[in-house]
Amino acid sequence: KLVRNLAGGCRLALGMAPSAAHAGSAETRAAELASYTRKAVEERPDLTIVGDAVYDAKAFREEHPGGAHFVSLFGGRDSTEAFMEYHRRAWPKARMSKFFVGSLDSADKPVQADEAYLKLAAKVNALLPKGSGGFAPWTYWLKAAALLGGAVALEGYMLLRGKTVLLSLLLGVMFALIGLNVQHDANHGALSRNSSVNYLLGYAQDWIGGNMGLWLQEH
């Protein structure tokens, strides 16, 4: 009783109402006790599974650096392997705790992190250019500008001066390079820290004759 009174006095001294002080811990306890089956999550596009935990995908998607649409794609699904493949590191469980809403039901087997893959990814990460934070270095932006600018200029020239087989083949090659480089990396959220930049350049897929939405879904 003495400990409870002292704790209550500290909370009041800090300007915290007793009920407010317990609110966070109560929510945490409720989340720890909540259990979801895979089938239940499949019916909830606002939830996603990572390992043996279930998270609020709807709340997290607006904070996702790579863009909200990536998180939305995995609403109602297990995103354990997708996270590893995209980010090449282990799931930041402590950082994501505020989005934690419950655990995967014990009857469902969780997808385990591939430790061998993560060790390999760590070795690859050590070879990548430093200072970019995993995003495109300035040299990549020069290449992207050359590809996009060249394709726009060539297509404009063909519209104004006429098409030839040679120019059409050259434009096809440039479109292929844009597809393999710019749109691919943008739609992976890997070009810029600014998700709007990734989203805009991802539409290069539509320009070269594809569809960004279908690419994200199928790729």
GROMACS .gro file of C-alpha atoms in nm, residues 57-204:
model
  148
   57ALA     CA    1  -0.069  -0.167  -4.057
   58LYS     CA    2  -0.314   0.120  -4.098
   59ALA     CA    3  -0.143   0.327  -3.828
   60PHE     CA    4   0.207   0.246  -3.950
   61ARG     CA    5   0.163   0.301  -4.323
   62GLU     CA    6   0.162   0.682  -4.295
   63GLU     CA    7   0.494   0.669  -4.108
   64HIS     CA    8   0.663   0.423  -4.343
   65PRO     CA    9   0.961   0.601  -4.505
   66GLY     CA   10   0.925   0.410  -4.832
   67GLY     CA   11   0.560   0.505  -4.879
   68ALA     CA   12   0.219   0.406  -4.749
   69HIS     CA   13   0.130   0.189  -5.047
   70PHE     CA   14   0.399  -0.069  -4.960
   71VAL     CA   15   0.244  -0.130  -4.620
   72SER     CA   16  -0.106  -0.134  -4.770
   73LEU     CA   17  -0.001  -0.416  -5.003
   74PHE     CA   18   0.061  -0.637  -4.701
   75GLY     CA   19  -0.254  -0.551  -4.510
   76GLY     CA   20  -0.417  -0.877  -4.406
   77ARG     CA   21  -0.103  -1.071  -4.496
   78ASP     CA   22   0.224  -1.195  -4.347
   79SER     CA   23   0.501  -0.946  -4.424
   80THR     CA   24   0.789  -1.124  -4.245
   81GLU     CA   25   0.979  -1.231  -4.557
   82ALA     CA   26   0.893  -0.914  -4.748
   83PHE     CA   27   1.050  -0.699  -4.476
   84MET     CA   28   1.369  -0.904  -4.477
   85GLU     CA   29   1.396  -0.891  -4.856
   86TYR     CA   30   1.328  -0.518  -4.879
   87HIS     CA   31   1.536  -0.404  -4.582
   88ARG     CA   32   1.802  -0.676  -4.550
   89ARG     CA   33   1.793  -0.670  -4.170
   90ALA     CA   34   1.607  -0.811  -3.873
   91TRP     CA   35   1.266  -0.673  -3.776
   92PRO     CA   36   1.306  -0.377  -3.532
   93LYS     CA   37   1.070  -0.519  -3.271
   94ALA     CA   38   1.138  -0.256  -3.003
   95ARG     CA   39   1.091   0.037  -3.244
   96MET     CA   40   0.767  -0.109  -3.378
   97SER     CA   41   0.620  -0.185  -3.036
   98LYS     CA   42   0.382   0.111  -3.054
   99PHE     CA   43   0.207  -0.058  -3.348
  100PHE     CA   44   0.188  -0.397  -3.177
  101VAL     CA   45  -0.173  -0.512  -3.131
  102GLY     CA   46  -0.138  -0.880  -3.045
  103SER     CA   47   0.025  -1.215  -3.108
  104LEU     CA   48  -0.021  -1.479  -3.373
  105ASP     CA   49  -0.239  -1.759  -3.245
  106SER     CA   50  -0.040  -2.055  -3.111
  107ALA     CA   51  -0.221  -2.285  -3.353
  108ASP     CA   52  -0.057  -2.102  -3.647
  109LYS     CA   53   0.312  -2.151  -3.716
  110PRO     CA   54   0.499  -1.820  -3.748
  111VAL     CA   55   0.737  -1.747  -4.035
  112GLN     CA   56   1.088  -1.748  -3.889
  113ALA     CA   57   1.357  -1.498  -3.980
  114ASP     CA   58   1.613  -1.651  -4.215
  115GLU     CA   59   1.934  -1.606  -4.013
  116ALA     CA   60   2.157  -1.724  -4.299
  117TYR     CA   61   2.002  -1.466  -4.531
  118LEU     CA   62   2.043  -1.189  -4.270
  119LYS     CA   63   2.413  -1.276  -4.226
  120LEU     CA   64   2.463  -1.263  -4.602
  121ALA     CA   65   2.271  -0.933  -4.620
  122ALA     CA   66   2.496  -0.784  -4.350
  123LYS     CA   67   2.803  -0.871  -4.560
  124VAL     CA   68   2.646  -0.716  -4.870
  125ASN     CA   69   2.544  -0.402  -4.677
  126ALA     CA   70   2.907  -0.356  -4.574
  127LEU     CA   71   3.006  -0.331  -4.943
  128LEU     CA   72   2.742  -0.072  -5.036
  129PRO     CA   73   2.830   0.301  -5.061
  130LYS     CA   74   2.833   0.467  -4.721
  131GLY     CA   75   2.641   0.783  -4.642
  132SER     CA   76   2.335   0.709  -4.855
  133GLY     CA   77   2.149   0.526  -4.581
  134GLY     CA   78   2.067   0.249  -4.825
  135PHE     CA   79   1.912   0.487  -5.077
  136ALA     CA   80   2.044   0.590  -5.420
  137PRO     CA   81   2.381   0.772  -5.425
  138TRP     CA   82   2.427   1.087  -5.634
  139THR     CA   83   2.583   0.888  -5.919
  140TYR     CA   84   2.260   0.692  -5.955
  141TRP     CA   85   2.062   1.015  -5.989
  142LEU     CA   86   2.290   1.118  -6.278
  143LYS     CA   87   2.217   0.788  -6.451
  144ALA     CA   88   1.842   0.823  -6.388
  145ALA     CA   89   1.842   1.179  -6.524
  146ALA     CA   90   2.028   1.068  -6.836
  147LEU     CA   91   1.785   0.781  -6.901
  148LEU     CA   92   1.470   0.983  -6.839
  149GLY     CA   93   1.594   1.295  -7.017
  150GLY     CA   94   1.722   1.096  -7.314
  151ALA     CA   95   1.395   0.905  -7.351
  152VAL     CA   96   1.187   1.223  -7.333
  153ALA     CA   97   1.408   1.396  -7.591
  154LEU     CA   98   1.405   1.098  -7.826
  155GLU     CA   99   1.031   1.046  -7.801
  156GLY     CA  100   0.972   1.417  -7.858
  157TYR     CA  101   1.198   1.414  -8.162
  158MET     CA  102   1.011   1.116  -8.308
  159LEU     CA  103   0.675   1.284  -8.254
  160LEU     CA  104   0.792   1.602  -8.427
  161ARG     CA  105   1.016   1.463  -8.701
  162GLY     CA  106   0.878   1.116  -8.764
  163LYS     CA  107   0.956   0.762  -8.661
  164THR     CA  108   1.216   0.528  -8.800
  165VAL     CA  109   1.298   0.166  -8.719
  166LEU     CA  110   1.637   0.264  -8.576
  167LEU     CA  111   1.496   0.535  -8.350
  168SER     CA  112   1.217   0.303  -8.236
  169LEU     CA  113   1.470   0.036  -8.141
  170LEU     CA  114   1.678   0.292  -7.954
  171LEU     CA  115   1.371   0.418  -7.765
  172GLY     CA  116   1.279   0.059  -7.681
  173VAL     CA  117   1.625   0.002  -7.531
  174MET     CA  118   1.597   0.321  -7.324
  175PHE     CA  119   1.251   0.220  -7.201
  176ALA     CA  120   1.391  -0.120  -7.103
  177LEU     CA  121   1.672   0.047  -6.906
  178ILE     CA  122   1.420   0.275  -6.733
  179GLY     CA  123   1.216  -0.032  -6.642
  180LEU     CA  124   1.516  -0.222  -6.509
  181ASN     CA  125   1.654   0.075  -6.319
  182VAL     CA  126   1.439   0.377  -6.239
  183GLN     CA  127   1.089   0.233  -6.205
  184HIS     CA  128   1.214  -0.089  -6.046
  185ASP     CA  129   1.410   0.086  -5.772
  186ALA     CA  130   1.146   0.355  -5.722
  187ASN     CA  131   0.872   0.097  -5.680
  188HIS     CA  132   1.090  -0.080  -5.426
  189GLY     CA  133   1.105   0.248  -5.232
  190ALA     CA  134   1.483   0.238  -5.265
  191LEU     CA  135   1.562   0.561  -5.452
  192SER     CA  136   1.481   0.837  -5.206
  193ARG     CA  137   1.399   0.890  -4.839
  194ASN     CA  138   1.109   1.097  -4.969
  195SER     CA  139   0.828   0.852  -5.043
  196SER     CA  140   0.664   1.103  -5.280
  197VAL     CA  141   0.972   1.096  -5.504
  198ASN     CA  142   0.963   0.715  -5.515
  199TYR     CA  143   0.590   0.722  -5.586
  200LEU     CA  144   0.627   0.971  -5.873
  201LEU     CA  145   0.918   0.791  -6.040
  202GLY     CA  146   0.735   0.462  -5.996
  203TYR     CA  147   0.488   0.588  -6.255
  204ALA     CA  148   0.766   0.552  -6.512
   0.00000   0.00000   0.00000
